[in-house]
Short mmCIF file of C-alpha atoms in Angstrom, two decimals:
data_model
loop_
_atom_site.label_atom_id
_atom_site.label_comp_id
_atom_site.label_asym_id
_atom_site.label_seq_id
_atom_site.Cartn_x
_atom_site.Cartn_y
_atom_site.Cartn_z
CA MET A 1 17.22 4.22 -17.29
CA ASN A 2 14.36 1.75 -16.79
CA PRO A 3 14.58 0.77 -13.10
CA GLY A 4 12.75 -2.48 -13.74
CA ALA A 5 14.87 -3.61 -16.70
CA GLY A 6 16.57 -6.98 -16.86
CA GLY A 7 13.74 -9.06 -15.41
CA ARG A 8 14.89 -8.47 -11.83
CA ARG A 9 12.04 -8.45 -9.33
CA ARG A 10 11.50 -5.25 -7.36
CA PHE A 11 9.73 -4.90 -4.01
CA ARG A 12 8.95 -1.81 -1.95
CA TYR A 13 8.08 -0.69 1.55
CA ALA A 14 6.33 2.67 1.76
CA PRO A 15 5.76 4.13 5.24
CA THR A 16 4.00 7.42 5.99
CA PRO A 17 6.02 9.51 8.49
CA THR A 18 3.18 10.96 10.57
CA ARG A 19 4.17 9.16 13.79
CA GLU A 20 6.91 6.82 14.96
CA LEU A 21 6.92 3.33 13.44
CA HIS A 22 5.24 0.65 15.56
CA VAL A 23 5.77 -3.11 15.64
CA GLY A 24 3.20 -3.69 12.88
CA ASN A 25 5.20 -1.40 10.59
CA GLY A 26 8.32 -3.32 11.54
CA LEU A 27 6.68 -6.61 10.60
CA ALA A 28 5.61 -5.26 7.20
CA ALA A 29 9.13 -4.02 6.49
CA LEU A 30 10.74 -7.30 7.53
CA VAL A 31 8.34 -9.43 5.47
CA GLY A 32 8.75 -7.23 2.38
CA TRP A 33 12.53 -7.18 2.75
CA ALA A 34 12.68 -10.96 3.25
CA ALA A 35 10.49 -11.58 0.19
CA ALA A 36 12.81 -9.41 -1.90
CA ARG A 37 15.94 -11.15 -0.67
CA ARG A 38 14.41 -14.59 -1.16
CA ALA A 39 13.57 -13.68 -4.76
CA GLY A 40 17.04 -12.25 -5.38
CA GLY A 41 15.39 -8.91 -6.10
CA ASP A 42 15.69 -5.26 -5.15
CA PHE A 43 14.11 -3.71 -2.06
CA ILE A 44 13.00 -0.07 -2.29
CA LEU A 45 12.20 2.30 0.57
CA ARG A 46 9.67 4.91 -0.53
CA ILE A 47 8.38 7.64 1.76
CA GLU A 48 4.68 8.49 1.32
CA ASP A 49 4.73 12.06 2.60
CA ILE A 50 2.21 13.89 0.43
CA ASP A 51 0.46 15.32 3.49
CA ARG A 52 3.09 17.92 4.36
CA THR A 53 1.12 19.19 7.36
CA ARG A 54 1.36 15.82 9.15
CA CYS A 55 4.49 14.24 7.66
CA LYS A 56 7.72 15.41 9.28
CA PRO A 57 11.35 15.04 8.07
CA ALA A 58 12.39 14.12 11.62
CA LEU A 59 9.94 11.20 11.60
CA ARG A 60 11.22 10.11 8.18
CA ASP A 61 14.77 10.05 9.52
CA ALA A 62 13.67 8.23 12.66
CA ALA A 63 11.88 5.61 10.56
CA MET A 64 15.02 4.85 8.56
CA ARG A 65 17.06 4.66 11.76
CA GLU A 66 14.66 2.22 13.44
CA LEU A 67 14.32 0.04 10.35
CA ARG A 68 18.07 -0.40 10.19
CA TRP A 69 18.13 -1.23 13.90
CA LEU A 70 15.55 -3.95 13.16
CA GLY A 71 17.81 -5.36 10.43
CA VAL A 72 16.07 -4.02 7.32
CA GLU A 73 18.32 -2.58 4.60
CA TRP A 74 17.24 -1.18 1.24
CA ASP A 75 18.88 -1.01 -2.17
CA GLU A 76 17.19 2.26 -3.16
CA GLY A 77 15.70 5.01 -1.06
CA PRO A 78 15.83 8.65 0.05
CA ASP A 79 19.22 8.36 1.71
CA VAL A 80 20.97 6.03 -0.76
CA GLY A 81 19.45 7.20 -4.06
CA GLY A 82 18.85 4.98 -7.05
CA PRO A 83 17.66 4.98 -10.67
CA ALA A 84 14.04 5.82 -9.77
CA ALA A 85 14.80 8.83 -7.53
CA PRO A 86 13.32 10.80 -5.90
CA TYR A 87 11.93 8.35 -3.35
CA GLU A 88 9.75 10.82 -1.44
CA GLN A 89 6.26 11.45 -2.77
CA SER A 90 6.39 15.13 -1.85
CA GLN A 91 9.04 15.48 -4.56
CA ARG A 92 7.02 13.58 -7.20
CA LEU A 93 3.90 15.74 -7.52
CA ALA A 94 4.60 16.53 -11.19
CA GLN A 95 4.42 12.80 -11.99
CA TYR A 96 1.00 12.50 -10.37
CA ASP A 97 -0.27 15.54 -12.25
CA ASP A 98 0.99 13.95 -15.48
CA ALA A 99 -0.86 10.71 -14.69
CA LEU A 100 -4.06 12.68 -14.06
CA ALA A 101 -3.66 14.51 -17.38
CA ARG A 102 -3.06 11.26 -19.29
CA LEU A 103 -6.14 9.62 -17.81
CA GLU A 104 -8.29 12.64 -18.64
CA ALA A 105 -6.92 12.87 -22.19
CA ALA A 106 -7.66 9.19 -22.74
CA GLY A 107 -11.24 9.61 -21.57
CA ARG A 108 -10.65 7.36 -18.56
CA SER A 109 -11.53 9.94 -15.90
CA TYR A 110 -13.84 12.88 -15.30
CA ALA A 111 -14.04 15.86 -12.95
CA CYS A 112 -16.21 15.60 -9.85
CA ARG A 113 -17.22 18.46 -7.55
CA CYS A 114 -18.67 16.27 -4.82
CA SER A 115 -17.32 16.51 -1.31
CA ARG A 116 -17.20 13.45 0.93
CA ALA A 117 -20.39 14.71 2.61
CA ASP A 118 -22.06 14.99 -0.81
CA VAL A 119 -21.12 11.40 -1.67
CA ARG A 120 -22.45 10.12 1.64
CA ALA A 121 -25.70 12.09 1.27
CA ALA A 122 -26.31 10.60 -2.19
CA MET A 123 -26.12 7.03 -0.90
CA ARG A 124 -29.21 5.13 0.16
CA ALA A 125 -27.30 2.98 2.65
CA PRO A 126 -23.92 4.63 3.38
CA HIS A 127 -21.11 2.18 4.03
CA LEU A 128 -17.38 2.17 3.51
CA HIS A 129 -15.76 -0.10 0.96
CA GLU A 130 -13.20 -2.40 2.57
CA GLY A 131 -10.47 -0.12 1.25
CA GLY A 132 -11.93 2.95 2.95
CA GLU A 133 -13.75 4.38 -0.09
CA LEU A 134 -17.34 5.60 -0.04
CA PRO A 135 -19.23 4.01 -2.98
CA TYR A 136 -19.93 6.75 -5.50
CA ALA A 137 -23.42 7.25 -6.93
CA GLY A 138 -22.19 8.89 -10.16
CA THR A 139 -23.53 12.37 -9.46
CA CYS A 140 -20.98 14.14 -11.70
CA ARG A 141 -20.46 11.36 -14.26
CA PRO A 142 -20.92 12.93 -17.74
CA GLN A 143 -23.77 11.64 -19.85
CA ALA A 144 -23.60 11.17 -23.63
CA GLY A 145 -22.82 14.52 -25.27
CA ASP A 146 -22.29 16.20 -21.88
CA PRO A 147 -18.84 17.77 -21.37
CA GLY A 148 -19.16 17.32 -17.61
CA VAL A 149 -18.40 19.74 -14.80
CA ALA A 150 -15.27 21.77 -14.10
CA LEU A 151 -13.40 21.41 -10.83
CA LEU A 152 -13.92 24.02 -8.14
CA PRO A 153 -10.83 25.35 -6.31
CA GLY A 154 -9.90 23.08 -3.42
CA ARG A 155 -12.93 20.83 -3.78
CA GLY A 156 -13.51 17.46 -5.39
CA GLY A 157 -11.18 15.92 -7.93
CA TYR A 158 -10.99 13.54 -10.85
CA ARG A 159 -12.53 10.07 -10.69
CA LEU A 160 -11.63 6.97 -12.66
CA ASP A 161 -14.59 6.07 -14.87
CA VAL A 162 -15.04 2.53 -13.61
CA VAL A 163 -18.68 2.09 -14.58
CA SER A 164 -17.94 2.53 -18.29
CA LEU A 165 -15.53 -0.43 -18.16
CA GLY A 166 -18.40 -2.89 -17.97
CA ALA A 167 -17.23 -6.42 -17.26
CA ASP A 168 -13.60 -5.24 -17.32
CA ALA A 169 -14.27 -3.71 -13.89
CA ILE A 170 -14.49 -7.24 -12.46
CA VAL A 171 -10.98 -7.83 -11.15
CA THR A 172 -9.47 -11.18 -10.21
CA VAL A 173 -6.78 -10.72 -7.57
CA ARG A 174 -4.23 -13.53 -7.34
CA ASP A 175 -2.80 -12.89 -3.91
CA GLY A 176 0.33 -14.75 -2.84
CA TRP A 177 -0.91 -15.00 0.74
CA LEU A 178 -4.71 -14.77 0.58
CA GLY A 179 -5.33 -16.80 -2.56
CA VAL A 180 -7.60 -15.90 -5.48
CA THR A 181 -10.49 -13.46 -5.01
CA THR A 182 -12.75 -11.52 -7.37
CA GLU A 183 -14.15 -8.00 -6.94
CA ASP A 184 -16.56 -6.03 -9.10
CA VAL A 185 -15.30 -2.50 -8.48
CA ARG A 186 -18.48 -1.06 -10.03
CA THR A 187 -20.50 -2.31 -7.07
CA THR A 188 -17.96 -2.13 -4.24
CA CYS A 189 -16.92 1.50 -4.67
CA GLY A 190 -17.75 2.63 -8.21
CA ASP A 191 -15.87 5.50 -9.85
CA PHE A 192 -13.14 6.12 -7.29
CA LEU A 193 -11.32 9.34 -6.54
CA LEU A 194 -7.90 10.07 -8.07
CA GLY A 195 -7.37 13.57 -6.68
CA ARG A 196 -6.68 16.87 -8.38
CA PRO A 197 -3.49 18.60 -9.60
CA GLY A 198 -1.12 18.98 -6.66
CA ALA A 199 -3.26 16.78 -4.41
CA PRO A 200 -3.31 13.11 -5.53
CA THR A 201 -5.08 10.41 -3.58
CA TYR A 202 -3.20 7.49 -2.06
CA GLN A 203 -4.39 5.22 -4.88
CA LEU A 204 -3.08 7.44 -7.68
CA ALA A 205 0.25 8.22 -5.99
CA ALA A 206 0.96 4.61 -5.04
CA VAL A 207 0.18 3.23 -8.50
CA THR A 208 2.05 5.98 -10.34
CA ASP A 209 5.12 5.37 -8.18
CA ASP A 210 4.96 1.59 -8.51
CA LEU A 211 4.92 1.92 -12.30
CA ALA A 212 7.66 4.56 -12.42
CA MET A 213 9.89 2.55 -10.07
CA GLY A 214 9.36 -0.73 -11.90
CA VAL A 215 7.85 -2.44 -8.85
CA THR A 216 6.99 -6.04 -9.70
CA ASP A 217 5.82 -7.22 -6.26
CA VAL A 218 3.72 -5.46 -3.62
CA VAL A 219 4.01 -7.28 -0.28
CA ARG A 220 2.11 -5.56 2.54
CA GLY A 221 -0.34 -6.13 5.41
CA ARG A 222 -3.77 -7.53 4.71
CA ASP A 223 -5.35 -4.31 6.01
CA LEU A 224 -4.45 -2.88 2.58
CA ALA A 225 -5.90 -5.77 0.58
CA GLY A 226 -9.06 -3.75 -0.06
CA SER A 227 -7.08 -1.33 -2.23
CA THR A 228 -5.75 -3.98 -4.58
CA ALA A 229 -8.58 -4.26 -7.12
CA ARG A 230 -8.71 -0.48 -7.56
CA GLN A 231 -4.95 -0.30 -7.98
CA ILE A 232 -5.02 -3.06 -10.59
CA LEU A 233 -7.71 -1.18 -12.55
CA LEU A 234 -5.70 2.02 -12.32
CA CYS A 235 -2.53 0.29 -13.56
CA ARG A 236 -4.41 -0.95 -16.60
CA ALA A 237 -5.97 2.46 -17.22
CA LEU A 238 -2.44 3.86 -17.34
CA GLY A 239 -1.50 1.23 -19.93
CA ALA A 240 0.58 -1.05 -17.71
CA GLU A 241 0.36 -4.52 -16.21
CA PRO A 242 -0.07 -4.51 -12.41
CA PRO A 243 2.50 -5.99 -10.03
CA ARG A 244 2.03 -9.22 -8.09
CA HIS A 245 0.39 -8.84 -4.69
CA ALA A 246 0.70 -10.64 -1.36
CA HIS A 247 -0.90 -9.49 1.90
CA HIS A 248 0.58 -10.90 5.10
CA PRO A 249 -1.20 -11.42 8.45
CA LEU A 250 -1.42 -8.53 10.91
CA LEU A 251 -0.50 -8.10 14.55
CA VAL A 252 -3.52 -7.63 16.81
CA ASP A 253 -3.99 -6.57 20.43
CA ALA A 254 -5.75 -8.44 23.23
CA GLU A 255 -9.14 -7.38 21.82
CA GLY A 256 -8.27 -8.64 18.35
CA GLN A 257 -7.87 -5.13 16.93
CA LYS A 258 -5.05 -4.33 14.52
CA LEU A 259 -2.06 -2.70 16.18
CA SER A 260 -1.76 0.86 14.95
CA LYS A 261 0.05 4.09 15.65
CA ARG A 262 -2.25 4.76 18.59
CA HIS A 263 -0.45 2.00 20.54
CA ARG A 264 2.30 4.38 21.58
CA ALA A 265 4.06 1.91 23.90
CA LEU A 266 4.73 -0.40 20.96
CA THR A 267 6.82 1.90 18.80
CA LEU A 268 10.14 0.56 17.58
CA ALA A 269 11.88 3.54 19.17
CA GLY A 270 10.13 2.92 22.50
CA LEU A 271 11.02 -0.77 22.55
CA ARG A 272 14.59 0.01 21.62
CA ALA A 273 14.85 2.62 24.39
CA SER A 274 13.46 0.15 26.92
CA GLY A 275 16.27 -2.29 26.15
CA VAL A 276 14.50 -4.79 23.89
CA ALA A 277 17.09 -6.40 21.61
CA PRO A 278 16.32 -6.49 17.86
CA GLU A 279 16.84 -10.26 17.73
CA ARG A 280 14.21 -10.70 20.46
CA LEU A 281 11.78 -8.42 18.65
CA ARG A 282 12.30 -10.26 15.35
CA ALA A 283 11.63 -13.58 17.09
CA ARG A 284 8.33 -12.31 18.49
CA LEU A 285 7.24 -10.79 15.18
CA GLY A 286 7.82 -14.02 13.28
CA ALA A 287 6.16 -16.16 15.95
CA ALA A 288 3.10 -13.91 16.04
CA ILE A 289 2.22 -14.73 12.43
CA GLY A 290 3.24 -18.38 12.58
CA LEU A 291 6.62 -18.33 10.83
CA TRP A 292 8.19 -20.38 13.65
CA ARG A 293 7.55 -21.75 17.12
CA ASP A 294 6.47 -19.42 19.88
CA ASP A 295 9.40 -20.15 22.21
CA LEU A 296 12.15 -18.99 19.84
CA ALA A 297 14.24 -16.53 21.86
CA ALA A 298 16.13 -14.77 19.07
CA ALA A 299 15.94 -14.47 15.29
CA ALA A 300 18.33 -13.06 12.72
CA PRO A 301 17.03 -11.12 9.70
CA ALA A 302 17.97 -14.10 7.52
CA ASP A 303 15.58 -16.30 9.51
CA PHE A 304 12.70 -14.40 7.92
CA ILE A 305 14.08 -15.23 4.48
CA ASP A 306 14.24 -18.94 5.31
CA ALA A 307 10.84 -19.13 7.04
CA LEU A 308 8.78 -17.07 4.63
CA PRO A 309 6.28 -19.20 2.67
CA GLU A 310 6.27 -19.34 -1.09
CA LEU A 311 4.05 -16.43 -2.11
CA ASP A 312 2.08 -18.37 -4.71
CA PRO A 313 -1.67 -17.71 -5.11
CA ARG A 314 -2.21 -21.30 -6.25
CA ASP A 315 -1.14 -22.55 -2.82
CA ALA A 316 -2.19 -19.65 -0.59
CA ALA A 317 -5.82 -20.69 -0.17
CA GLU A 318 -4.66 -23.99 1.34
CA GLU A 319 -2.58 -22.26 4.01
CA ALA A 320 -5.41 -22.11 6.53
CA HIS A 321 -3.00 -21.66 9.45
CA TRP A 322 -2.02 -18.17 8.33
CA HIS A 323 -3.90 -15.85 10.64
CA ASP A 324 -3.52 -12.51 12.35
CA GLY A 325 -1.30 -12.95 15.40
CA ARG A 326 -1.80 -11.59 18.92
CA TRP A 327 1.14 -9.43 19.91
CA VAL A 328 2.98 -10.53 23.07
CA LEU A 329 6.57 -9.47 23.71
#
């Protein structure tokens, strides 16, 4: 069965169960769910648990419990099944290995032995790409007539051959929230890492899953916007059209820093245990990113559907009032 058949739009939320979900995770889930419901589409819960040393089943179960408490329901996921099962990345490793093999067979990737330290040492002015990738100097890129290197056990991995794409590596991203931007992946990060058999990178796993699950729309926080151009290139390298993208504002603390899992007092479980009602939490989440007035005392899940802007890249650049919101409960 093709899970994306029939023209129905499909959205996903994909948490990593390494710690309890915090309010920023809750916002991302609510916005993605509301976008799916507004479009009359499907909402998928996918668990990104490749790192088995840090990802715990108990945290996966807790995440599903807290999302439901917040008012987020999904049409497909680990506990309800669906046509694209399994919905946990730890059970999908064979699909990532297949994607790696297809890219290599098509001449779109090559083996690289470089460690992260090697990549940093080869750079004249080390800096991280916005998406967290160290720009690659091409140390292991095969030259004409050169078969390239072989992988060493537990070190390095395959890289997408971005440089050989020429002008096709210049990606225009039409973001439903941030507007239209352009990135030349050759200069921002170069040939980026895909992983090795049994150990895919986030980029490879996310794109492979989105294609296999028929995802048409990726709605997520703008902290992940830096991954979009690479994921679009990878979709095309795998012979598919990429999904639409929209990156919503983030919640920030008093210093303007993104709320993250280190803010332990702001977990959904902690707020729930302290007696915060879900309708109060939803009201604060929506107000923080400008969906409604700041003095709204309670909000139903459906209020997010009604208040969400049209995620159209033609209009997004004009929405100057969309900004990261300071979190105050």
